[in-house]
Backbone as JSON Lines, residues from 0, in Angstrom:
{"i":0,"aa":"M","n":[-36.7,-18.67,1.63],"ca":[-36.59,-17.23,1.93],"c":[-36.34,-16.45,0.63]}
{"i":1,"aa":"D","n":[-37.0,-15.31,0.53],"ca":[-36.81,-14.44,-0.62],"c":[-35.33,-14.06,-0.72]}
{"i":2,"aa":"E","n":[-34.76,-14.21,-1.94],"ca":[-33.35,-13.93,-2.14],"c":[-33.0,-12.5,-1.75]}
{"i":3,"aa":"R","n":[-33.95,-11.58,-1.91],"ca":[-33.69,-10.18,-1.58],"c":[-33.5,-9.97,-0.09]}
{"i":4,"aa":"H","n":[-34.07,-10.86,0.75],"ca":[-34.02,-10.7,2.19],"c":[-33.07,-11.7,2.86]}
{"i":5,"aa":"K","n":[-32.34,-12.43,2.05],"ca":[-31.41,-13.41,2.59],"c":[-30.23,-12.69,3.24]}
{"i":6,"aa":"I","n":[-29.84,-13.15,4.4],"ca":[-28.72,-12.53,5.13],"c":[-27.43,-13.28,4.8]}
{"i":7,"aa":"Y","n":[-26.48,-12.56,4.24],"ca":[-25.2,-13.17,3.88],"c":[-24.18,-12.85,4.97]}
{"i":8,"aa":"P","n":[-23.27,-13.79,5.26],"ca":[-22.23,-13.53,6.27],"c":[-21.27,-12.45,5.79]}
{"i":9,"aa":"L","n":[-20.75,-11.69,6.74],"ca":[-19.8,-10.63,6.39],"c":[-18.5,-11.24,5.88]}
{"i":10,"aa":"S","n":[-17.94,-10.59,4.87],"ca":[-16.63,-11.0,4.36],"c":[-15.59,-10.03,4.91]}
{"i":11,"aa":"I","n":[-14.3,-10.35,4.7],"ca":[-13.23,-9.45,5.12],"c":[-13.35,-8.11,4.39]}
{"i":12,"aa":"A","n":[-13.73,-8.16,3.11],"ca":[-13.91,-6.92,2.35],"c":[-15.03,-6.07,2.93]}
{"i":13,"aa":"D","n":[-16.13,-6.72,3.37],"ca":[-17.24,-6.0,3.99],"c":[-16.78,-5.28,5.26]}
{"i":14,"aa":"V","n":[-16.04,-6.0,6.07],"ca":[-15.56,-5.45,7.34],"c":[-14.6,-4.29,7.09]}
{"i":15,"aa":"A","n":[-13.71,-4.44,6.11],"ca":[-12.76,-3.37,5.78],"c":[-13.5,-2.12,5.32]}
{"i":16,"aa":"T","n":[-14.53,-2.31,4.5],"ca":[-15.33,-1.17,4.02],"c":[-16.03,-0.48,5.17]}
{"i":17,"aa":"R","n":[-16.59,-1.26,6.07],"ca":[-17.29,-0.69,7.22],"c":[-16.32,0.07,8.12]}
{"i":18,"aa":"L","n":[-15.15,-0.5,8.34],"ca":[-14.13,0.16,9.16],"c":[-13.75,1.52,8.56]}
{"i":19,"aa":"N","n":[-13.57,1.56,7.27],"ca":[-13.22,2.8,6.59],"c":[-14.33,3.84,6.73]}
{"i":20,"aa":"L","n":[-15.57,3.4,6.57],"ca":[-16.7,4.32,6.69],"c":[-16.83,4.87,8.11]}
{"i":21,"aa":"I","n":[-16.64,4.01,9.09],"ca":[-16.72,4.45,10.49],"c":[-15.65,5.5,10.76]}
{"i":22,"aa":"F","n":[-14.45,5.25,10.26],"ca":[-13.36,6.21,10.45],"c":[-13.71,7.56,9.81]}
{"i":23,"aa":"R","n":[-14.22,7.51,8.59],"ca":[-14.51,8.76,7.87],"c":[-15.66,9.54,8.51]}
{"i":24,"aa":"V","n":[-16.64,8.82,9.02],"ca":[-17.83,9.49,9.58],"c":[-17.67,9.82,11.06]}
{"i":25,"aa":"H","n":[-17.12,8.88,11.83],"ca":[-17.09,9.03,13.29],"c":[-15.7,9.26,13.87]}
{"i":26,"aa":"G","n":[-14.66,9.1,13.07],"ca":[-13.33,9.36,13.58],"c":[-12.58,8.13,14.03]}
{"i":27,"aa":"L","n":[-11.34,8.35,14.44],"ca":[-10.42,7.26,14.74],"c":[-10.83,6.45,15.97]}
{"i":28,"aa":"E","n":[-11.29,7.12,17.0],"ca":[-11.65,6.41,18.23],"c":[-12.74,5.37,17.98]}
{"i":29,"aa":"Q","n":[-13.76,5.74,17.24],"ca":[-14.85,4.8,16.94],"c":[-14.36,3.69,16.01]}
{"i":30,"aa":"A","n":[-13.47,4.04,15.09],"ca":[-12.92,3.03,14.18],"c":[-12.11,2.0,14.96]}
{"i":31,"aa":"E","n":[-11.31,2.45,15.9],"ca":[-10.52,1.53,16.72],"c":[-11.43,0.64,17.56]}
{"i":32,"aa":"S","n":[-12.49,1.22,18.09],"ca":[-13.44,0.43,18.88],"c":[-14.08,-0.66,18.03]}
{"i":33,"aa":"Y","n":[-14.45,-0.3,16.81],"ca":[-15.03,-1.3,15.9],"c":[-14.01,-2.39,15.58]}
{"i":34,"aa":"F","n":[-12.79,-1.98,15.28],"ca":[-11.74,-2.95,14.93],"c":[-11.5,-3.94,16.07]}
{"i":35,"aa":"N","n":[-11.47,-3.45,17.29],"ca":[-11.2,-4.3,18.45],"c":[-12.29,-5.36,18.67]}
{"i":36,"aa":"N","n":[-13.46,-5.11,18.1],"ca":[-14.56,-6.07,18.26],"c":[-14.79,-6.96,17.04]}
{"i":37,"aa":"I","n":[-13.91,-6.85,16.06],"ca":[-14.0,-7.7,14.87],"c":[-13.51,-9.1,15.22]}
{"i":38,"aa":"P","n":[-14.24,-10.14,14.87],"ca":[-13.76,-11.5,15.11],"c":[-12.42,-11.73,14.44]}
{"i":39,"aa":"Q","n":[-11.55,-12.49,15.09],"ca":[-10.19,-12.68,14.59],"c":[-10.18,-13.26,13.18]}
{"i":40,"aa":"K","n":[-11.14,-14.13,12.89],"ca":[-11.16,-14.77,11.57],"c":[-11.45,-13.78,10.43]}
{"i":41,"aa":"L","n":[-11.97,-12.6,10.79],"ca":[-12.27,-11.59,9.78],"c":[-11.21,-10.49,9.72]}
{"i":42,"aa":"K","n":[-10.19,-10.61,10.56],"ca":[-9.11,-9.62,10.54],"c":[-8.05,-10.04,9.53]}
{"i":43,"aa":"G","n":[-8.4,-9.93,8.26],"ca":[-7.5,-10.28,7.18],"c":[-6.72,-9.08,6.68]}
{"i":44,"aa":"F","n":[-6.04,-9.29,5.56],"ca":[-5.18,-8.25,5.0],"c":[-5.93,-6.94,4.76]}
{"i":45,"aa":"G","n":[-7.12,-7.01,4.15],"ca":[-7.86,-5.8,3.82],"c":[-8.23,-4.99,5.04]}
{"i":46,"aa":"V","n":[-8.54,-5.66,6.15],"ca":[-8.92,-4.97,7.38],"c":[-7.72,-4.28,8.0]}
{"i":47,"aa":"Y","n":[-6.6,-5.0,8.09],"ca":[-5.39,-4.38,8.65],"c":[-4.88,-3.25,7.76]}
{"i":48,"aa":"L","n":[-5.01,-3.43,6.44],"ca":[-4.59,-2.38,5.52],"c":[-5.42,-1.12,5.73]}
{"i":49,"aa":"T","n":[-6.72,-1.31,5.94],"ca":[-7.61,-0.17,6.18],"c":[-7.25,0.52,7.49]}
{"i":50,"aa":"L","n":[-6.96,-0.27,8.53],"ca":[-6.56,0.32,9.81],"c":[-5.25,1.09,9.65]}
{"i":51,"aa":"L","n":[-4.31,0.51,8.9],"ca":[-3.04,1.2,8.64],"c":[-3.29,2.53,7.94]}
{"i":52,"aa":"N","n":[-4.19,2.53,6.99],"ca":[-4.51,3.76,6.26],"c":[-5.17,4.8,7.17]}
{"i":53,"aa":"C","n":[-5.99,4.33,8.1],"ca":[-6.62,5.24,9.07],"c":[-5.55,5.96,9.89]}
{"i":54,"aa":"Y","n":[-4.59,5.19,10.37],"ca":[-3.52,5.78,11.17],"c":[-2.66,6.72,10.34]}
{"i":55,"aa":"A","n":[-2.45,6.35,9.08],"ca":[-1.67,7.21,8.19],"c":[-2.38,8.54,7.97]}
{"i":56,"aa":"R","n":[-3.69,8.48,7.8],"ca":[-4.45,9.72,7.61],"c":[-4.4,10.61,8.84]}
{"i":57,"aa":"E","n":[-4.27,9.97,9.99],"ca":[-4.15,10.73,11.24],"c":[-2.71,11.14,11.52]}
{"i":58,"aa":"K","n":[-1.8,10.71,10.6],"ca":[-0.36,10.99,10.73],"c":[0.2,10.45,12.04]}
{"i":59,"aa":"S","n":[-0.26,9.26,12.41],"ca":[0.19,8.61,13.65],"c":[1.19,7.51,13.33]}
{"i":60,"aa":"V","n":[2.47,7.86,13.33],"ca":[3.53,6.88,13.09],"c":[3.53,5.84,14.2]}
{"i":61,"aa":"E","n":[3.32,6.31,15.42],"ca":[3.35,5.43,16.6],"c":[2.34,4.29,16.51]}
{"i":62,"aa":"K","n":[1.16,4.58,15.95],"ca":[0.13,3.55,15.84],"c":[0.22,2.76,14.54]}
{"i":63,"aa":"A","n":[0.74,3.38,13.5],"ca":[0.81,2.71,12.2],"c":[1.87,1.61,12.17]}
{"i":64,"aa":"E","n":[3.0,1.86,12.79],"ca":[4.1,0.89,12.73],"c":[3.76,-0.47,13.32]}
{"i":65,"aa":"P","n":[3.06,-0.55,14.46],"ca":[2.68,-1.88,14.98],"c":[1.74,-2.63,14.03]}
{"i":66,"aa":"V","n":[0.9,-1.92,13.3],"ca":[0.02,-2.58,12.34],"c":[0.84,-3.19,11.21]}
{"i":67,"aa":"M","n":[1.86,-2.46,10.76],"ca":[2.74,-2.99,9.71],"c":[3.47,-4.22,10.22]}
{"i":68,"aa":"L","n":[3.92,-4.19,11.47],"ca":[4.59,-5.35,12.05],"c":[3.65,-6.54,12.13]}
{"i":69,"aa":"K","n":[2.39,-6.28,12.45],"ca":[1.39,-7.35,12.5],"c":[1.21,-7.97,11.12]}
{"i":70,"aa":"L","n":[1.15,-7.14,10.08],"ca":[1.03,-7.65,8.71],"c":[2.23,-8.53,8.36]}
{"i":71,"aa":"K","n":[3.42,-8.12,8.8],"ca":[4.62,-8.92,8.54],"c":[4.55,-10.25,9.27]}
{"i":72,"aa":"D","n":[4.11,-10.21,10.53],"ca":[3.99,-11.44,11.32],"c":[3.01,-12.42,10.69]}
{"i":73,"aa":"M","n":[1.97,-11.87,10.04],"ca":[0.96,-12.7,9.39],"c":[1.36,-13.11,7.98]}
{"i":74,"aa":"G","n":[2.53,-12.63,7.54],"ca":[2.98,-12.95,6.19],"c":[2.18,-12.24,5.12]}
{"i":75,"aa":"L","n":[1.64,-11.05,5.46],"ca":[0.76,-10.32,4.54],"c":[1.35,-8.99,4.1]}
{"i":76,"aa":"S","n":[2.66,-8.83,4.24],"ca":[3.26,-7.52,3.95],"c":[3.97,-7.47,2.6]}
{"i":77,"aa":"D","n":[3.75,-8.47,1.75],"ca":[4.48,-8.51,0.48],"c":[3.83,-7.69,-0.63]}
{"i":78,"aa":"S","n":[2.78,-6.96,-0.3],"ca":[2.13,-6.09,-1.28],"c":[2.68,-4.68,-1.16]}
{"i":79,"aa":"P","n":[2.91,-4.0,-2.29],"ca":[3.36,-2.6,-2.23],"c":[2.35,-1.69,-1.53]}
{"i":80,"aa":"L","n":[1.1,-2.1,-1.47],"ca":[0.06,-1.25,-0.88],"c":[0.4,-0.84,0.55]}
{"i":81,"aa":"S","n":[0.72,-1.81,1.39],"ca":[1.01,-1.48,2.79],"c":[2.28,-0.65,2.9]}
{"i":82,"aa":"Y","n":[3.29,-0.99,2.11],"ca":[4.54,-0.22,2.14],"c":[4.32,1.21,1.66]}
{"i":83,"aa":"N","n":[3.52,1.37,0.63],"ca":[3.26,2.71,0.11],"c":[2.56,3.59,1.13]}
{"i":84,"aa":"I","n":[1.63,3.0,1.87],"ca":[0.92,3.76,2.9],"c":[1.91,4.24,3.96]}
{"i":85,"aa":"L","n":[2.79,3.33,4.4],"ca":[3.77,3.7,5.42],"c":[4.8,4.68,4.87]}
{"i":86,"aa":"M","n":[5.2,4.49,3.6],"ca":[6.11,5.43,2.96],"c":[5.53,6.84,2.96]}
{"i":87,"aa":"N","n":[4.28,6.93,2.55],"ca":[3.64,8.24,2.46],"c":[3.51,8.88,3.83]}
{"i":88,"aa":"L","n":[3.26,8.05,4.84],"ca":[3.18,8.57,6.21],"c":[4.52,9.14,6.64]}
{"i":89,"aa":"Y","n":[5.6,8.42,6.38],"ca":[6.93,8.91,6.74],"c":[7.25,10.2,5.99]}
{"i":90,"aa":"Y","n":[6.85,10.26,4.73],"ca":[7.07,11.48,3.93],"c":[6.28,12.65,4.52]}
{"i":91,"aa":"Q","n":[5.01,12.4,4.83],"ca":[4.15,13.48,5.34],"c":[4.6,13.98,6.72]}
{"i":92,"aa":"T","n":[5.25,13.11,7.48],"ca":[5.67,13.5,8.84],"c":[7.15,13.88,8.89]}
{"i":93,"aa":"G","n":[7.8,13.89,7.73],"ca":[9.21,14.29,7.68],"c":[10.15,13.29,8.34]}
{"i":94,"aa":"S","n":[9.75,12.01,8.38],"ca":[10.59,10.98,9.01],"c":[11.54,10.4,7.96]}
{"i":95,"aa":"K","n":[12.55,11.17,7.58],"ca":[13.43,10.79,6.47],"c":[14.21,9.51,6.73]}
{"i":96,"aa":"E","n":[14.75,9.37,7.95],"ca":[15.53,8.16,8.26],"c":[14.67,6.91,8.17]}
{"i":97,"aa":"K","n":[13.46,7.01,8.68],"ca":[12.54,5.87,8.6],"c":[12.16,5.58,7.15]}
{"i":98,"aa":"L","n":[11.99,6.63,6.37],"ca":[11.64,6.46,4.96],"c":[12.78,5.76,4.22]}
{"i":99,"aa":"D","n":[14.0,6.2,4.45],"ca":[15.15,5.6,3.78],"c":[15.3,4.13,4.15]}
{"i":100,"aa":"A","n":[15.09,3.81,5.42],"ca":[15.2,2.41,5.87],"c":[14.11,1.55,5.24]}
{"i":101,"aa":"L","n":[12.92,2.12,5.13],"ca":[11.81,1.37,4.54],"c":[12.05,1.13,3.06]}
{"i":102,"aa":"V","n":[12.58,2.13,2.37],"ca":[12.88,1.98,0.94],"c":[13.91,0.88,0.72]}
{"i":103,"aa":"Q","n":[14.91,0.83,1.6],"ca":[15.92,-0.23,1.49],"c":[15.29,-1.61,1.66]}
{"i":104,"aa":"E","n":[14.38,-1.7,2.61],"ca":[13.68,-2.97,2.83],"c":[12.84,-3.35,1.62]}
{"i":105,"aa":"M","n":[12.17,-2.36,1.03],"ca":[11.36,-2.62,-0.16],"c":[12.21,-3.09,-1.32]}
{"i":106,"aa":"D","n":[13.39,-2.49,-1.47],"ca":[14.31,-2.89,-2.53],"c":[14.75,-4.34,-2.35]}
{"i":107,"aa":"E","n":[15.06,-4.69,-1.11],"ca":[15.52,-6.05,-0.83],"c":[14.44,-7.09,-1.15]}
{"i":108,"aa":"K","n":[13.19,-6.69,-0.95],"ca":[12.07,-7.61,-1.21],"c":[11.49,-7.44,-2.61]}
{"i":109,"aa":"S","n":[12.03,-6.47,-3.35],"ca":[11.48,-6.11,-4.67],"c":[9.98,-5.85,-4.57]}
{"i":110,"aa":"C","n":[9.62,-5.11,-3.54],"ca":[8.2,-4.85,-3.25],"c":[7.91,-3.36,-3.45]}
{"i":111,"aa":"Y","n":[7.69,-2.96,-4.69],"ca":[7.4,-1.56,-5.0],"c":[6.67,-1.49,-6.33]}
{"i":112,"aa":"D","n":[6.1,-0.32,-6.62],"ca":[5.4,-0.11,-7.88],"c":[5.56,1.36,-8.29]}
{"i":113,"aa":"N","n":[4.83,1.78,-9.3],"ca":[4.94,3.17,-9.76],"c":[4.67,4.17,-8.64]}
{"i":114,"aa":"Y","n":[3.65,3.88,-7.84],"ca":[3.27,4.83,-6.8],"c":[4.37,4.98,-5.75]}
{"i":115,"aa":"S","n":[5.15,3.91,-5.52],"ca":[6.26,3.99,-4.57],"c":[7.24,5.08,-5.01]}
{"i":116,"aa":"F","n":[7.53,5.11,-6.3],"ca":[8.48,6.1,-6.82],"c":[7.86,7.5,-6.84]}
{"i":117,"aa":"T","n":[6.56,7.57,-7.01],"ca":[5.88,8.86,-6.94],"c":[6.07,9.49,-5.57]}
{"i":118,"aa":"I","n":[5.91,8.67,-4.53],"ca":[6.09,9.15,-3.16],"c":[7.53,9.6,-2.94]}
{"i":119,"aa":"L","n":[8.47,8.79,-3.43],"ca":[9.88,9.13,-3.27],"c":[10.24,10.44,-3.96]}
{"i":120,"aa":"L","n":[9.74,10.62,-5.18],"ca":[10.01,11.86,-5.91],"c":[9.47,13.06,-5.16]}
{"i":121,"aa":"S","n":[8.27,12.92,-4.6],"ca":[7.67,14.02,-3.82],"c":[8.5,14.31,-2.58]}
{"i":122,"aa":"A","n":[8.96,13.25,-1.92],"ca":[9.74,13.42,-0.7],"c":[11.07,14.09,-0.99]}
{"i":123,"aa":"Y","n":[11.75,13.66,-2.04],"ca":[13.05,14.24,-2.38],"c":[12.9,15.66,-2.91]}
{"i":124,"aa":"A","n":[11.8,15.94,-3.6],"ca":[11.55,17.3,-4.07],"c":[11.32,18.23,-2.88]}
{"i":125,"aa":"A","n":[10.58,17.75,-1.9],"ca":[10.31,18.55,-0.7],"c":[11.61,18.82,0.07]}
{"i":126,"aa":"A","n":[12.55,17.88,-0.02],"ca":[13.83,18.04,0.67],"c":[14.88,18.73,-0.2]}
{"i":127,"aa":"S","n":[14.47,19.13,-1.42],"ca":[15.37,19.77,-2.39],"c":[16.61,18.92,-2.67]}
{"i":128,"aa":"D","n":[16.42,17.62,-2.72],"ca":[17.53,16.69,-2.95],"c":[17.56,16.33,-4.44]}
{"i":129,"aa":"S","n":[18.23,17.16,-5.23],"ca":[18.24,16.99,-6.68],"c":[18.97,15.71,-7.1]}
{"i":130,"aa":"K","n":[20.04,15.34,-6.39],"ca":[20.78,14.12,-6.74],"c":[19.91,12.89,-6.56]}
{"i":131,"aa":"A","n":[19.13,12.87,-5.49],"ca":[18.25,11.73,-5.23],"c":[17.17,11.63,-6.3]}
{"i":132,"aa":"I","n":[16.63,12.79,-6.72],"ca":[15.62,12.8,-7.77],"c":[16.19,12.23,-9.06]}
{"i":133,"aa":"D","n":[17.39,12.68,-9.4],"ca":[18.03,12.2,-10.63],"c":[18.26,10.69,-10.56]}
{"i":134,"aa":"K","n":[18.69,10.21,-9.41],"ca":[18.94,8.78,-9.23],"c":[17.66,7.97,-9.41]}
{"i":135,"aa":"I","n":[16.57,8.49,-8.83],"ca":[15.28,7.79,-8.93],"c":[14.79,7.77,-10.37]}
{"i":136,"aa":"V","n":[14.88,8.91,-11.05],"ca":[14.42,8.99,-12.44],"c":[15.21,8.03,-13.33]}
{"i":137,"aa":"N","n":[16.53,8.0,-13.15],"ca":[17.37,7.09,-13.94],"c":[16.98,5.64,-13.7]}
{"i":138,"aa":"R","n":[16.67,5.34,-12.46],"ca":[16.26,3.97,-12.15],"c":[14.9,3.64,-12.75]}
{"i":139,"aa":"M","n":[13.98,4.59,-12.68],"ca":[12.63,4.36,-13.22],"c":[12.66,4.08,-14.72]}
{"i":140,"aa":"E","n":[13.61,4.72,-15.39],"ca":[13.7,4.57,-16.85],"c":[14.13,3.17,-17.26]}
{"i":141,"aa":"V","n":[14.83,2.47,-16.39],"ca":[15.36,1.14,-16.77],"c":[14.73,0.0,-15.98]}
{"i":142,"aa":"D","n":[14.01,0.31,-14.92],"ca":[13.42,-0.75,-14.09],"c":[12.25,-1.4,-14.82]}
{"i":143,"aa":"P","n":[12.29,-2.72,-15.08],"ca":[11.22,-3.39,-15.81],"c":[9.88,-3.41,-15.06]}
{"i":144,"aa":"K","n":[9.91,-3.17,-13.75],"ca":[8.67,-3.17,-12.98],"c":[7.92,-1.85,-13.07]}
{"i":145,"aa":"I","n":[8.6,-0.83,-13.57],"ca":[8.01,0.51,-13.62],"c":[7.5,0.82,-15.02]}
{"i":146,"aa":"I","n":[6.27,1.29,-15.08],"ca":[5.68,1.69,-16.36],"c":[6.02,3.17,-16.59]}
{"i":147,"aa":"W","n":[6.92,3.41,-17.53],"ca":[7.37,4.79,-17.81],"c":[6.42,5.41,-18.82]}
{"i":148,"aa":"D","n":[5.32,5.98,-18.31],"ca":[4.3,6.55,-19.18],"c":[4.22,8.06,-18.99]}
{"i":149,"aa":"C","n":[3.21,8.67,-19.6],"ca":[3.11,10.14,-19.54],"c":[2.9,10.63,-18.12]}
{"i":150,"aa":"S","n":[2.14,9.88,-17.34],"ca":[1.9,10.29,-15.96],"c":[3.18,10.25,-15.14]}
{"i":151,"aa":"T","n":[3.95,9.18,-15.31],"ca":[5.22,9.05,-14.6],"c":[6.18,10.16,-15.01]}
{"i":152,"aa":"C","n":[6.21,10.46,-16.3],"ca":[7.07,11.55,-16.79],"c":[6.68,12.87,-16.14]}
{"i":153,"aa":"A","n":[5.39,13.13,-16.05],"ca":[4.92,14.39,-15.48],"c":[5.32,14.51,-14.02]}
{"i":154,"aa":"I","n":[5.23,13.41,-13.27],"ca":[5.6,13.42,-11.86],"c":[7.1,13.68,-11.71]}
{"i":155,"aa":"A","n":[7.89,13.01,-12.56],"ca":[9.34,13.2,-12.52],"c":[9.7,14.64,-12.87]}
{"i":156,"aa":"A","n":[9.04,15.18,-13.9],"ca":[9.3,16.56,-14.31],"c":[8.96,17.53,-13.19]}
{"i":157,"aa":"D","n":[7.86,17.27,-12.52],"ca":[7.44,18.12,-11.41],"c":[8.5,18.12,-10.31]}
{"i":158,"aa":"G","n":[9.08,16.93,-10.05],"ca":[10.13,16.83,-9.04],"c":[11.35,17.65,-9.42]}
{"i":159,"aa":"Y","n":[11.76,17.55,-10.68],"ca":[12.9,18.34,-11.16],"c":[12.64,19.83,-11.02]}
{"i":160,"aa":"L","n":[11.46,20.26,-11.45],"ca":[11.15,21.68,-11.45],"c":[11.08,22.25,-10.03]}
{"i":161,"aa":"K","n":[10.63,21.42,-9.08],"ca":[10.53,21.89,-7.7],"c":[11.88,22.19,-7.08]}
{"i":162,"aa":"V","n":[12.92,21.5,-7.59],"ca":[14.26,21.75,-7.05],"c":[15.07,22.66,-7.97]}
{"i":163,"aa":"G","n":[14.41,23.24,-8.98],"ca":[15.07,24.22,-9.85],"c":[15.84,23.65,-11.01]}
{"i":164,"aa":"L","n":[15.73,22.35,-11.27],"ca":[16.42,21.75,-12.41],"c":[15.53,21.87,-13.65]}
{"i":165,"aa":"V","n":[15.46,23.07,-14.16],"ca":[14.54,23.39,-15.25],"c":[14.83,22.57,-16.5]}
{"i":166,"aa":"E","n":[16.11,22.45,-16.86],"ca":[16.46,21.73,-18.09],"c":[16.08,20.25,-17.99]}
{"i":167,"aa":"N","n":[16.36,19.63,-16.84],"ca":[15.98,18.23,-16.64],"c":[14.46,18.08,-16.71]}
{"i":168,"aa":"G","n":[13.76,19.04,-16.09],"ca":[12.31,19.0,-16.11],"c":[11.76,19.15,-17.51]}
{"i":169,"aa":"R","n":[12.38,20.04,-18.3],"ca":[11.92,20.26,-19.68],"c":[12.1,18.99,-20.51]}
{"i":170,"aa":"E","n":[13.24,18.33,-20.34],"ca":[13.49,17.1,-21.1],"c":[12.47,16.02,-20.75]}
{"i":171,"aa":"T","n":[12.14,15.91,-19.47],"ca":[11.18,14.9,-19.04],"c":[9.78,15.22,-19.54]}
{"i":172,"aa":"V","n":[9.44,16.5,-19.54],"ca":[8.15,16.92,-20.08],"c":[8.05,16.57,-21.56]}
{"i":173,"aa":"E","n":[9.14,16.79,-22.29],"ca":[9.14,16.46,-23.71],"c":[8.94,14.96,-23.94]}
{"i":174,"aa":"Q","n":[9.49,14.14,-23.05],"ca":[9.26,12.69,-23.14],"c":[7.78,12.38,-22.97]}
{"i":175,"aa":"A","n":[7.16,13.06,-22.02],"ca":[5.73,12.84,-21.77],"c":[4.9,13.26,-22.97]}
{"i":176,"aa":"E","n":[5.24,14.39,-23.55],"ca":[4.51,14.87,-24.72],"c":[4.62,13.88,-25.88]}
{"i":177,"aa":"E","n":[5.83,13.36,-26.08],"ca":[6.04,12.4,-27.17],"c":[5.25,11.12,-26.92]}
{"i":178,"aa":"F","n":[5.2,10.7,-25.67],"ca":[4.44,9.51,-25.32],"c":[2.96,9.7,-25.63]}
{"i":179,"aa":"I","n":[2.43,10.84,-25.25],"ca":[1.01,11.13,-25.5],"c":[0.72,11.16,-27.0]}
{"i":180,"aa":"R","n":[1.6,11.8,-27.76],"ca":[1.4,11.88,-29.21],"c":[1.42,10.49,-29.85]}
{"i":181,"aa":"S","n":[2.28,9.6,-29.34],"ca":[2.35,8.26,-29.91],"c":[1.06,7.49,-29.65]}
{"i":182,"aa":"L","n":[0.5,7.67,-28.45],"ca":[-0.77,7.01,-28.14],"c":[-1.89,7.58,-29.0]}
{"i":183,"aa":"R","n":[-1.86,8.87,-29.21],"ca":[-2.88,9.52,-30.05],"c":[-2.8,8.99,-31.48]}
{"i":184,"aa":"A","n":[-1.57,8.8,-31.97],"ca":[-1.38,8.31,-33.34],"c":[-1.92,6.89,-33.49]}
{"i":185,"aa":"E","n":[-1.89,6.13,-32.39],"ca":[-2.39,4.76,-32.43],"c":[-3.89,4.69,-32.16]}
{"i":186,"aa":"G","n":[-4.5,5.86,-31.94],"ca":[-5.94,5.9,-31.72],"c":[-6.37,5.53,-30.32]}
{"i":187,"aa":"I","n":[-5.41,5.51,-29.38],"ca":[-5.75,5.11,-28.0],"c":[-6.43,6.26,-27.26]}
{"i":188,"aa":"F","n":[-6.02,7.5,-27.55],"ca":[-6.63,8.66,-26.94],"c":[-7.56,9.36,-27.93]}
{"i":189,"aa":"T","n":[-8.63,9.92,-27.42],"ca":[-9.44,10.8,-28.25],"c":[-8.74,12.14,-28.32]}
{"i":190,"aa":"A","n":[-9.14,12.96,-29.26],"ca":[-8.52,14.28,-29.42],"c":[-8.69,15.12,-28.16]}
{"i":191,"aa":"V","n":[-9.86,15.03,-27.53],"ca":[-10.13,15.84,-26.34],"c":[-9.2,15.45,-25.2]}
{"i":192,"aa":"V","n":[-9.1,14.14,-24.94],"ca":[-8.23,13.66,-23.86],"c":[-6.78,14.0,-24.16]}
{"i":193,"aa":"H","n":[-6.41,13.82,-25.42],"ca":[-5.04,14.12,-25.86],"c":[-4.67,15.56,-25.55]}
{"i":194,"aa":"N","n":[-5.54,16.5,-25.93],"ca":[-5.27,17.92,-25.72],"c":[-5.25,18.29,-24.24]}
{"i":195,"aa":"K","n":[-6.14,17.68,-23.46],"ca":[-6.18,17.98,-22.03],"c":[-4.9,17.5,-21.35]}
{"i":196,"aa":"L","n":[-4.42,16.33,-21.73],"ca":[-3.19,15.8,-21.14],"c":[-1.99,16.66,-21.53]}
{"i":197,"aa":"L","n":[-1.95,17.08,-22.78],"ca":[-0.85,17.94,-23.21],"c":[-0.87,19.26,-22.45]}
{"i":198,"aa":"D","n":[-2.05,19.81,-22.23],"ca":[-2.16,21.05,-21.47],"c":[-1.62,20.85,-20.06]}
{"i":199,"aa":"Y","n":[-1.95,19.68,-19.47],"ca":[-1.48,19.39,-18.12],"c":[0.04,19.27,-18.08]}
{"i":200,"aa":"I","n":[0.59,18.55,-19.05],"ca":[2.03,18.36,-19.09],"c":[2.75,19.69,-19.3]}
{"i":201,"aa":"K","n":[2.22,20.5,-20.23],"ca":[2.86,21.79,-20.53],"c":[2.81,22.73,-19.33]}
{"i":202,"aa":"A","n":[1.83,22.55,-18.48],"ca":[1.73,23.4,-17.29],"c":[2.88,23.13,-16.33]}
{"i":203,"aa":"K","n":[3.54,21.98,-16.51],"ca":[4.68,21.65,-15.66],"c":[5.95,22.38,-16.1]}
{"i":204,"aa":"K","n":[5.91,22.94,-17.32],"ca":[7.11,23.59,-17.84],"c":[7.42,24.87,-17.07]}
């Protein structure tokens, strides 16, 4: 058979991609119908993660939580990806108690990344919780799992400024500027990218 016309079996990644496309084009009901007809052997982490993301986009806590429980039952919940999706859903729906409980669970499992803290900063900024923002920033600065780069600085500065802590925000912005300049000095950034990033950071002031 011509290699161009050979039929390859679907992989879990293929099914996850198709599920996402169905959701985006036809909506949640069609996506759920497709998911229910997926063979069990193809319902891997990527497929459940996509379904979780679909529910998060629909802001359906009721439907998202059972998917997360399923991932835990399958031993597939140790990635920050699934936790971040659920974190963002709790933030978007104002479910603060659920968010706090989830963060505690993530801490116990050491299952978090830069994006986890980005979500937290946004949530605490929306709640005008300046003490929580300060606590998170202090932790980010010393946590070996967190990459404290210009982007992280900008997000932290934005959180400070949203709650009116102008001086804290200014200091964090200055850290970001210094970081960018150091990369530029090492030739990692081009002049154009360097200037655009500085403009972005300064806009946070």
